[in-house]
Amino acid sequence: MTFQEQILEGIPSILPKPKAYEAHINHAPKRKEILSDEEMKLALKNALRYFEAKHHEELIPEFREELQEYGRIYMYRLRPDYEMKARPISEYPGNSEQAKAIMLMIQNNLDYAVAQHPHELITYGGNGAVFSNWAQYRLTMKYLAEMTDEQTLVMYSGHPMGLFPSHKEAPRVVVTNGMMIPNYSKPDDWEKFNALGVTQYGQMTAGSYMYIGPQGIVHGTTITVLNGFRKIKKNPTGGLFVTSGLGGMSGAQPKAGTIAGCITVCAEVNPKITKIRHEQGWIHEIIEDLNVLVTRVKSAIVKKEVVSIAYLGNVVDVWEKFDEENITIDLGSDQTSLHNPWAGGYYPVGISFEESNEMMANNPEKFKEEVQKTLRRHAAAINKHTAKGTYFFDYGNAFLLEASRAGADVMAENTTLGREFKYPSYVQDIMGPMCFDYGFGPFRWVCTSGKPEDLAKTDAIACAVLEEMMKNAPEEIQQQMADNIQWIKGAQENQLVVGSQARILYADAEGRMKIAEAFNQAIASGEIGPIVLGRDHHDVSGTDSPYRETSNIYDGSRFTADMAIHNVIGDSFRGATWVSIHNGGGVGWGEVINGGFGMLLDGSNDADRRLKSMLFWDVNNGIARRSWARNEGAVFSIKRAMQVEPLLKVTLPNFVDENLL
């Protein structure tokens, strides 16, 4: 069968033969046993819904074995035989160009070079799933290949509920992931209901088909590291940045450190992912001996090298050893998946990777105890360095939150609403006041032709637009503009593409609209092929997350989720090709609501109209909310937006004299 025929086949009427478990692939850890016997039967019944009754007798023992062995029913047998990668849009079967673009983005999320656990359909974060099983993947791709621009595909947490009649102005796909009743949104609830096959953790861009590999976070991390050094008034050259995690998101850290121009030491316990990052060129060196690491770092500091070093081991050992050796750490953070602390997101010190995985599955209470002991040690070591002048920030991975729950010494002496911890979230000190309040966030695009030359052309177009805008940009956003022009000029040489021909830069509403308009004109003239626009959910408006994206909102509303919900509703009727809304993201299940979109530019007048309507709303929704919270940068930005667009009328806050209070 051809690739197109396999897509159109969906779930085959004749079952493919079982597939061997490929040990060399980076697999998801075994999930803990959480289902009762009756619930296991229910999980099997739920999985068998995808198959004709004649197959049930054959599949029951196989699915039961998967559930017992891995804690989930992945339906490995149904993994396609074709290579999983984003193909040029012309190679996809279908009646809708928009649907073809979505197929391309789904396959990119599952590309072996992109996905963290590709056989388990997990893109990043240890549990950020595109689908829960391979039947869902096959059925979704078939629906997309069949749909017209008068239909909308409805996705319930990985399950394709079906095609429904709509109209060409409606989104082609509407995605929800993990939208639980609030009282059923604890970590064990995810374990249970995911094992039953009725919900999933979509992370942020994993379950919304908008992940572009580590590049997506390289840029944000580069901006963070640059501004972190600016905050401590030190040149990055010769400076030391210590952190941990080399997974789907965290793997960007050493590359970002290199682009920023510092020395980066990033610890990781998983040898497979460490090897992958080294082969991709995201890290320069791998060191497994602490004494060798100390010698190497001291030499790099003296020589003012720009180098990224992966330490294959636990980061707690690094913090403690560097304290003993009096190595000055300028910037410190952590990006292990602490949103998922009990299922492979964070590993205890002093216990091997293999032993930890076994304990996680077979003795989860002991594993939790060891993780919390490690968090207390981790925080104590960080405290020693910060006493010497290290600037430490929480990188939005719930490090401080989980450390506080473990009883670690991380609470502020004088707690205030929004400043509960000793150390800030990076959004509180860096990304919030410097970027989000001014409307700058992670704007993305993907060249659906798959041609590197198209990506190079879009880089040049975006750079030209930004340089022209900077001529008249107000002083308040000159630095943001300059950083992004520097980024886009170096994008090609930094070899950031993994998977699809994609790019990211931080832009405000004006920049996003002007860049998108220029792309649409280039498509209309035949200069480039169609473009998919998107963004990270980690943006100005997309996410309500009290310990990350909205952590610099101090009016008490950071625990509300009105902004994210309004964002996805507003995007859906202003022209998005697909929209998504998720419970759970980088800081954990039940800790965040986040939404995203995708939009296909095809060179048409319709695309031009939609991009202007939707992108303006997508950014200014969040600026308006930040302005109402009395964030001064956002007040400046929303006033500026109202001057540009007379139809925009936003309620502005009045400020109270603190002395009166």
XYZ file of C-alpha atoms in Angstrom:
661
model
C 0.000 0.000 0.000
C 1.124 3.547 -0.686
C 1.457 6.111 2.088
C -1.799 7.738 0.958
C -3.625 4.387 0.930
C -2.426 3.584 4.444
C -3.703 6.947 5.697
C -7.104 6.365 4.098
C -7.298 2.824 5.488
C -7.604 4.029 9.090
C -8.032 1.076 11.435
C -7.491 -1.941 9.175
C -10.187 -4.602 8.895
C -7.435 -7.245 8.834
C -5.215 -6.784 11.888
C -1.505 -6.245 11.233
C 0.844 -8.690 12.912
C 2.088 -7.818 16.410
C 5.245 -5.703 16.432
C 8.358 -6.505 18.424
C 9.211 -4.143 21.289
C 12.200 -2.102 20.088
C 14.499 -1.681 23.080
C 16.740 0.897 21.385
C 13.850 3.404 21.207
C 13.491 5.858 24.106
C 10.336 4.488 25.762
C 8.038 5.991 28.362
C 8.572 4.594 31.866
C 6.153 1.993 33.130
C 3.187 3.709 34.775
C 2.252 2.589 38.263
C -0.524 0.052 38.769
C -3.575 2.025 39.803
C -6.592 0.168 38.395
C -8.701 -2.362 40.284
C -9.620 -5.633 38.561
C -12.984 -4.193 37.539
C -11.330 -1.040 36.224
C -8.867 -3.145 34.206
C -11.839 -4.833 32.538
C -13.284 -1.400 31.813
C -9.964 -0.237 30.305
C -10.005 -3.296 28.011
C -13.620 -2.685 26.976
C -12.781 0.950 26.270
C -9.803 -0.004 24.080
C -11.748 -2.673 22.187
C -14.347 -0.095 21.108
C -12.055 0.732 18.185
C -12.171 -2.817 16.770
C -14.753 -5.087 15.206
C -16.028 -7.815 17.542
C -14.306 -10.522 15.487
C -10.905 -9.207 16.692
C -11.692 -8.989 20.395
C -10.677 -12.510 21.370
C -7.258 -12.030 19.787
C -6.686 -8.539 21.188
C -7.830 -9.017 24.785
C -4.726 -10.934 26.024
C -2.433 -8.606 24.088
C -3.975 -5.423 25.494
C -4.115 -6.950 28.968
C -0.395 -7.672 28.756
C 0.334 -4.088 27.661
C -1.720 -2.739 30.549
C 0.124 -4.922 33.046
C 3.578 -4.451 31.534
C 3.468 -0.703 30.764
C 0.492 0.600 32.730
C -1.257 1.706 29.511
C -2.769 0.204 26.366
C -0.750 1.724 23.505
C -1.809 -0.776 20.803
C 1.775 -1.128 19.522
C 0.561 -3.576 16.849
C -1.103 -0.656 15.025
C 2.030 1.466 14.656
C 2.259 2.370 10.955
C 4.999 0.849 8.822
C 5.768 4.109 7.022
C 8.373 6.573 8.309
C 6.910 8.990 10.817
C 7.835 12.502 9.692
C 6.340 15.712 8.317
C 6.045 15.338 4.539
C 5.445 18.118 2.006
C 1.769 19.065 2.159
C 1.247 17.872 -1.428
C 1.930 14.252 -0.386
C -1.073 13.998 1.940
C -4.392 12.675 0.640
C -7.457 14.802 1.217
C -10.140 17.265 0.178
C -8.998 20.158 2.393
C -5.618 21.906 2.356
C -6.230 22.918 5.949
C -6.722 19.285 6.977
C -3.564 18.266 5.120
C -1.622 20.902 7.070
C -2.892 19.404 10.335
C -1.804 15.897 9.251
C 1.647 17.300 8.546
C 1.843 18.863 12.010
C 0.644 15.681 13.741
C 3.319 13.622 12.025
C 5.955 16.187 12.929
C 5.011 15.859 16.611
C 5.616 12.093 16.339
C 8.819 12.226 14.269
C 11.482 10.096 15.993
C 13.867 13.074 15.905
C 11.247 15.215 17.645
C 9.218 12.975 19.980
C 10.564 11.950 23.370
C 8.756 8.559 23.433
C 7.558 8.087 19.840
C 6.137 4.561 20.254
C 3.968 5.776 23.143
C 2.853 8.833 21.109
C 4.470 11.172 23.670
C 6.151 14.278 22.296
C 7.813 15.737 25.403
C 7.607 16.228 29.166
C 7.406 12.510 29.952
C 3.642 12.420 29.420
C 2.782 15.067 26.795
C 0.749 12.941 24.394
C -0.577 13.558 20.904
C -2.825 10.499 21.275
C -3.279 7.783 23.878
C -3.016 4.881 21.440
C -2.332 4.062 17.794
C -5.981 3.422 16.922
C -6.704 7.068 17.718
C -3.847 8.167 15.462
C -5.035 6.033 12.544
C -8.660 7.092 12.847
C -7.773 10.785 13.169
C -5.600 10.733 10.065
C -8.369 8.999 8.108
C -10.932 11.596 9.190
C -8.584 14.420 8.207
C -8.015 12.839 4.793
C -11.777 12.584 4.223
C -12.999 15.914 5.599
C -14.025 18.974 3.596
C -13.922 22.667 4.493
C -17.572 22.327 5.526
C -16.750 19.982 8.446
C -15.037 20.161 11.838
C -13.252 17.244 13.511
C -13.931 17.060 17.250
C -11.089 15.691 19.408
C -11.827 14.517 22.971
C -8.454 14.020 24.707
C -6.874 12.130 21.826
C -10.107 10.421 20.748
C -11.554 11.543 17.391
C -15.232 11.875 18.274
C -16.038 12.455 14.621
C -16.629 14.876 11.759
C -19.494 17.312 12.265
C -21.053 19.665 9.718
C -19.862 23.270 10.117
C -18.726 25.899 7.579
C -15.533 27.169 5.987
C -15.049 29.953 8.570
C -15.094 27.436 11.437
C -11.958 25.675 12.708
C -11.267 22.398 10.921
C -10.323 20.757 14.251
C -11.232 21.579 17.850
C -9.054 19.835 20.456
C -9.562 19.410 24.190
C -7.161 17.524 26.438
C -7.639 16.544 30.062
C -10.536 18.892 30.736
C -11.456 17.306 34.048
C -14.059 18.341 36.592
C -11.854 20.379 39.010
C -12.190 17.969 41.960
C -10.824 15.160 39.746
C -7.629 16.835 38.643
C -5.013 15.451 41.013
C -1.950 13.517 39.720
C -3.450 10.131 40.603
C -6.620 11.092 38.752
C -4.541 11.459 35.599
C -2.918 8.076 36.206
C -6.302 6.402 36.659
C -8.353 8.014 33.910
C -5.494 7.905 31.417
C -5.088 4.187 32.127
C -8.839 3.786 31.529
C -8.325 5.455 28.138
C -10.760 8.332 28.705
C -8.438 11.326 29.009
C -4.841 12.305 28.343
C -2.197 14.849 29.218
C -1.719 16.987 26.113
C 1.042 19.060 27.718
C 0.993 22.299 25.727
C 2.050 21.998 22.090
C 2.138 18.167 22.129
C -1.604 17.585 22.150
C -2.263 20.609 19.961
C -0.013 19.524 17.058
C 2.237 22.604 17.273
C 5.556 21.298 18.620
C 8.565 22.211 16.481
C 11.258 20.346 18.369
C 13.583 21.922 20.918
C 13.928 25.054 18.737
C 10.641 26.258 20.182
C 12.130 26.638 23.624
C 15.704 27.427 22.501
C 14.620 30.942 21.628
C 12.728 31.570 24.861
C 15.601 30.115 26.866
C 18.126 32.240 24.974
C 16.092 35.366 25.779
C 15.845 34.230 29.410
C 19.568 33.551 29.779
C 20.532 36.844 28.071
C 18.185 38.818 30.312
C 19.292 36.829 33.359
C 22.863 37.984 32.797
C 21.600 41.536 32.146
C 19.746 41.376 35.453
C 22.951 40.597 37.356
C 24.811 43.129 35.174
C 27.318 40.593 33.873
C 28.453 39.735 30.356
C 27.587 36.104 29.529
C 31.125 35.477 28.225
C 32.902 33.382 30.840
C 29.729 33.187 32.940
C 28.443 29.843 34.219
C 24.836 28.622 33.890
C 23.975 25.396 35.766
C 20.713 23.530 35.220
C 19.314 20.065 34.540
C 17.174 18.147 32.071
C 17.833 17.225 28.434
C 14.341 16.048 27.460
C 12.001 17.314 24.782
C 11.791 20.828 26.221
C 14.744 21.007 28.598
C 17.152 19.759 25.920
C 17.132 23.279 24.493
C 18.960 24.740 27.493
C 22.590 24.000 26.494
C 21.972 25.186 22.923
C 20.444 28.398 24.250
C 23.380 28.915 26.592
C 25.751 28.571 23.658
C 23.806 31.107 21.586
C 23.760 33.483 24.590
C 27.537 33.023 24.858
C 28.085 31.434 28.297
C 29.306 28.143 29.783
C 26.421 25.741 30.378
C 26.460 22.655 32.578
C 23.263 20.626 32.215
C 22.802 17.405 34.187
C 20.713 14.496 32.886
C 20.237 10.965 34.275
C 18.941 9.330 31.076
C 21.857 8.128 28.889
C 19.684 7.660 25.774
C 18.412 11.228 25.634
C 21.879 12.560 26.527
C 23.334 10.683 23.565
C 20.578 12.011 21.255
C 21.214 15.637 22.273
C 24.944 15.165 21.695
C 24.373 13.649 18.255
C 22.054 16.549 17.376
C 24.756 19.040 18.310
C 22.730 20.591 21.133
C 25.555 19.807 23.580
C 29.286 19.853 22.896
C 30.595 17.386 25.480
C 29.383 14.609 27.793
C 31.166 14.079 31.132
C 30.348 11.297 33.605
C 32.938 11.978 36.342
C 32.420 14.867 38.766
C 36.142 15.507 39.222
C 36.629 15.674 35.455
C 33.662 18.062 35.272
C 35.185 20.375 37.898
C 38.522 20.534 36.046
C 36.796 21.154 32.718
C 34.564 23.941 34.049
C 37.423 25.712 35.830
C 39.394 25.678 32.583
C 36.424 26.998 30.587
C 35.926 29.879 33.033
C 39.575 30.904 32.810
C 39.570 30.717 29.002
C 36.102 32.350 28.733
C 34.951 29.522 26.478
C 31.481 29.234 25.028
C 30.754 25.571 25.674
C 27.858 23.321 26.687
C 28.584 20.296 28.859
C 26.183 17.499 29.729
C 26.860 15.815 33.061
C 25.469 12.281 32.916
C 24.227 12.024 36.466
C 22.154 13.797 39.073
C 22.245 17.595 39.226
C 22.204 17.571 43.034
C 25.707 16.094 42.940
C 26.797 18.965 40.680
C 25.431 21.694 42.962
C 27.065 20.074 46.006
C 30.406 19.427 44.289
C 30.631 22.957 42.871
C 30.002 24.304 46.381
C 32.850 22.193 47.772
C 35.158 23.360 44.972
C 34.096 27.037 45.296
C 33.058 27.252 41.650
C 30.995 30.386 41.129
C 27.645 29.725 39.464
C 26.263 32.930 37.939
C 22.836 31.668 36.840
C 21.084 28.592 38.140
C 17.823 26.885 37.283
C 16.234 23.479 36.736
C 14.066 22.090 33.960
C 13.400 18.525 34.936
C 9.756 17.521 34.457
C 8.642 18.223 38.006
C 5.093 18.610 36.787
C 5.354 14.804 36.671
C 7.488 14.050 39.767
C 6.305 10.527 40.552
C 6.384 9.062 37.034
C 9.816 9.830 35.593
C 9.942 13.602 35.636
C 12.557 13.847 38.408
C 14.980 11.233 39.715
C 16.346 10.684 43.236
C 20.037 11.221 43.916
C 22.210 8.237 44.846
C 19.989 5.691 43.044
C 20.723 4.549 39.491
C 18.445 5.400 36.583
C 17.476 1.734 36.169
C 16.822 1.183 39.886
C 14.735 4.358 39.991
C 12.559 3.202 37.098
C 11.976 -0.123 38.814
C 11.124 1.540 42.138
C 8.807 4.018 40.397
C 6.658 1.202 39.030
C 6.879 -1.365 41.817
C 7.254 0.724 44.983
C 5.782 4.149 44.186
C 5.515 5.270 47.820
C 9.229 4.618 48.396
C 10.026 6.391 45.126
C 8.023 9.453 46.196
C 9.854 9.482 49.532
C 13.257 9.395 47.773
C 12.248 12.151 45.339
C 11.179 14.427 48.179
C 14.406 13.730 50.086
C 16.318 14.688 46.944
C 14.312 17.894 46.523
C 15.241 18.918 50.063
C 18.929 18.255 49.333
C 18.659 20.004 45.957
C 17.205 23.153 47.535
C 19.779 23.144 50.367
C 22.636 23.040 47.845
C 21.106 25.867 45.802
C 20.722 27.953 48.972
C 24.460 27.662 49.621
C 25.245 29.038 46.172
C 22.700 31.856 46.286
C 24.241 32.952 49.601
C 27.437 33.489 47.561
C 25.626 35.517 44.865
C 24.146 33.003 42.407
C 20.948 34.221 40.708
C 18.556 31.264 40.774
C 15.161 31.230 39.091
C 12.415 28.631 38.795
C 12.074 27.737 35.110
C 8.351 27.106 35.335
C 8.705 23.355 35.810
C 7.138 23.404 39.304
C 10.541 23.004 41.003
C 9.772 25.440 43.814
C 6.205 24.213 44.148
C 7.212 20.548 44.535
C 10.205 21.454 46.712
C 7.875 23.361 49.042
C 5.528 20.372 49.182
C 8.529 18.220 50.121
C 9.364 20.530 53.032
C 12.469 22.049 51.413
C 13.814 25.428 52.528
C 12.416 27.475 49.641
C 9.748 29.692 51.227
C 10.219 33.462 51.449
C 10.755 34.978 54.903
C 8.096 37.607 54.269
C 5.517 35.889 52.083
C 3.258 38.079 49.945
C 0.582 37.097 47.441
C 2.571 36.130 44.353
C 5.949 36.050 46.109
C 5.662 32.952 48.245
C 9.105 31.561 47.445
C 12.689 32.625 48.083
C 13.348 32.598 44.363
C 11.317 34.037 41.505
C 9.763 32.282 38.587
C 11.617 33.378 35.469
C 8.324 34.904 34.308
C 8.138 37.099 37.413
C 11.542 38.684 36.929
C 12.308 38.250 33.235
C 9.735 37.089 30.700
C 6.663 38.705 32.282
C 7.787 42.316 32.716
C 10.213 42.287 29.773
C 8.186 40.374 27.164
C 4.632 39.236 27.953
C 3.428 42.576 29.335
C 4.524 44.211 26.084
C 2.874 41.530 23.968
C 6.079 39.721 22.953
C 5.744 35.953 22.816
C 6.688 32.811 20.848
C 5.299 33.254 17.330
C 5.948 30.221 15.069
C 5.650 29.191 11.473
C 6.171 25.976 9.485
C 6.895 25.767 5.757
C 4.540 23.059 4.513
C 6.579 22.577 1.333
C 9.307 21.002 3.461
C 11.878 23.032 1.532
C 14.816 24.562 3.456
C 14.953 27.324 0.840
C 11.392 28.331 1.763
C 12.432 28.601 5.395
C 15.414 30.769 4.425
C 13.084 33.054 2.458
C 10.710 33.386 5.407
C 13.629 34.221 7.698
C 14.623 37.026 5.335
C 11.031 38.298 5.096
C 10.595 38.302 8.889
C 13.932 40.033 9.431
C 13.083 42.765 6.902
C 9.702 43.361 8.564
C 11.256 43.645 12.036
C 14.038 45.960 10.895
C 11.497 48.271 9.269
C 9.306 48.229 12.385
C 12.255 48.969 14.671
C 12.844 52.317 12.952
C 9.703 53.698 14.590
C 9.360 51.404 17.604
C 8.997 53.119 21.008
C 11.946 52.999 23.368
C 10.100 50.563 25.673
C 10.385 47.726 23.128
C 13.668 48.530 21.349
C 15.604 45.834 23.254
C 13.012 43.158 22.460
C 13.127 44.090 18.778
C 16.925 44.038 18.701
C 17.141 40.623 20.396
C 14.763 39.099 17.855
C 16.509 40.605 14.845
C 19.782 39.164 16.157
C 18.060 35.803 16.687
C 16.540 35.532 13.222
C 19.824 36.550 11.556
C 21.613 33.707 13.350
C 18.841 31.142 12.997
C 20.306 29.373 9.942
C 23.857 29.087 11.266
C 22.644 27.764 14.625
C 21.073 24.748 12.865
C 17.859 24.872 14.853
C 15.640 22.767 12.598
C 14.653 19.357 13.974
C 11.791 17.762 12.058
C 9.716 20.220 10.030
C 11.107 23.352 8.378
C 10.009 25.601 11.226
C 11.011 28.841 12.883
C 10.179 30.769 16.037
C 10.741 34.335 17.141
C 9.263 36.564 19.820
C 6.951 39.195 18.319
C 4.133 41.434 19.490
C 0.715 41.656 17.786
C 1.904 44.224 15.254
C 4.961 42.146 14.378
C 3.004 38.896 14.060
C 0.394 40.474 11.794
C 2.940 42.211 9.560
C 5.136 39.119 9.237
C 2.110 36.907 8.494
C 0.785 39.402 5.943
C 4.156 39.449 4.187
C 4.206 35.620 4.154
C 0.703 35.495 2.675
C 1.731 37.900 -0.089
C 4.832 35.786 -0.847
C 2.619 32.673 -1.066
C 0.188 34.465 -3.395
C 3.038 35.449 -5.707
C 4.386 31.882 -5.809
C 7.621 32.760 -4.040
C 7.040 30.219 -1.245
C 4.571 27.418 -0.472
C 1.775 27.536 2.140
C 2.708 28.368 5.728
C 1.266 27.135 9.022
C 1.233 29.826 11.712
C 1.142 28.989 15.394
C 2.647 29.775 18.741
C 3.700 28.123 21.930
C 0.927 28.062 24.521
C 3.575 29.671 26.748
C 2.588 33.124 25.574
C 0.972 36.426 26.422
C -2.635 35.183 26.337
C -2.704 31.427 25.866
C -2.060 30.175 29.379
C -3.328 30.717 32.897
C -0.645 29.243 35.134
C -0.164 30.800 38.600
C 3.392 29.537 39.009
C 4.609 30.271 35.486
C 2.943 32.251 32.668
C 0.748 34.377 34.903
C 3.006 34.370 37.962
C 3.687 38.107 37.540
C -0.019 38.974 37.904
C -0.392 40.189 41.482
C -4.073 41.145 41.751
C -5.064 37.666 42.945
C -6.440 36.583 39.576
C -3.504 34.366 38.684
C -5.496 31.362 39.920
C -8.333 32.058 37.473
C -8.499 30.677 33.923
C -10.801 33.140 32.180
C -8.018 34.389 29.891
C -7.076 30.995 28.435
C -10.706 30.008 27.878
C -11.570 33.315 26.225
C -8.421 33.041 24.139
C -9.373 29.746 22.504
C -13.028 30.731 22.048
C -12.010 34.036 20.451
C -9.441 32.407 18.164
C -12.001 29.859 16.966
C -14.433 32.419 15.527
C -11.768 34.841 14.290
C -10.220 32.463 11.776
C -7.997 29.803 13.354
C -7.617 26.586 11.330
C -7.541 24.569 14.541
C -7.756 25.384 18.238
C -6.953 23.518 21.447
C -7.519 23.887 25.179
C -5.795 21.724 27.798
C -5.722 21.042 31.509
C -2.153 20.480 32.575
C 1.071 21.673 31.009
C 4.648 22.306 32.013
C 3.784 22.831 35.673
C 1.463 19.886 36.114
C -1.977 18.347 35.863
C -4.518 20.494 37.645
C -2.064 23.401 37.909
C -2.712 25.178 34.595
C -5.201 25.728 31.756
C -3.594 26.458 28.403
C -4.721 26.929 24.819
C -3.234 27.156 21.356
C -4.052 27.491 17.678
C -2.828 26.712 14.179
C -3.576 28.735 11.058
C -2.870 27.887 7.425
C -1.799 30.743 5.139
C -2.530 29.875 1.509
C -2.069 33.261 -0.175
C -5.794 33.999 -0.330
C -7.683 37.139 0.633
C -9.554 35.025 3.195
C -6.269 34.116 4.892
C -5.235 37.794 4.943
C -8.499 38.771 6.637
C -8.354 35.954 9.162
C -4.747 36.489 10.192
C -5.352 40.162 11.004
C -8.504 39.488 12.997
C -7.199 36.500 14.928
C -3.621 37.551 15.678
C -4.729 40.949 16.973
C -7.119 39.281 19.429
C -4.765 36.424 20.305
C -2.204 38.840 21.779
C -4.293 41.770 23.014
C -6.635 39.548 25.025
C -3.707 38.811 27.338
C -2.353 42.357 27.355
C -5.785 43.638 28.420
C -5.891 41.139 31.294
C -2.322 42.033 32.346
C -3.194 45.723 32.145
C -6.209 45.217 34.425
C -3.849 43.531 36.911
C -1.986 46.888 37.003
C 1.128 45.674 35.149
C 2.561 48.965 33.932
C 4.130 47.594 30.753
C 0.784 46.111 29.769
C -1.036 49.404 30.478
C 1.399 51.092 28.074
C 0.871 48.358 25.467
C -2.933 48.276 25.556
C -3.144 52.080 25.306
C -0.904 51.872 22.235
C -3.112 49.128 20.744
C -6.237 51.270 21.266
C -4.599 54.141 19.383
C -3.959 51.822 16.425
C -7.403 50.153 16.410
C -10.381 52.467 17.151
C -12.726 49.467 17.575
C -10.687 48.338 20.602
C -11.978 49.792 23.880
C -10.484 48.266 27.024
C -11.287 48.987 30.675
C -8.180 50.547 32.237
C -7.255 50.281 35.938
C -7.003 53.159 38.372
C -4.016 53.013 40.695
C -4.370 53.486 44.460
C -1.935 55.470 46.596
C -0.305 52.873 48.872
C -0.139 55.447 51.686
C -3.942 55.657 51.716
C -4.141 51.896 52.176
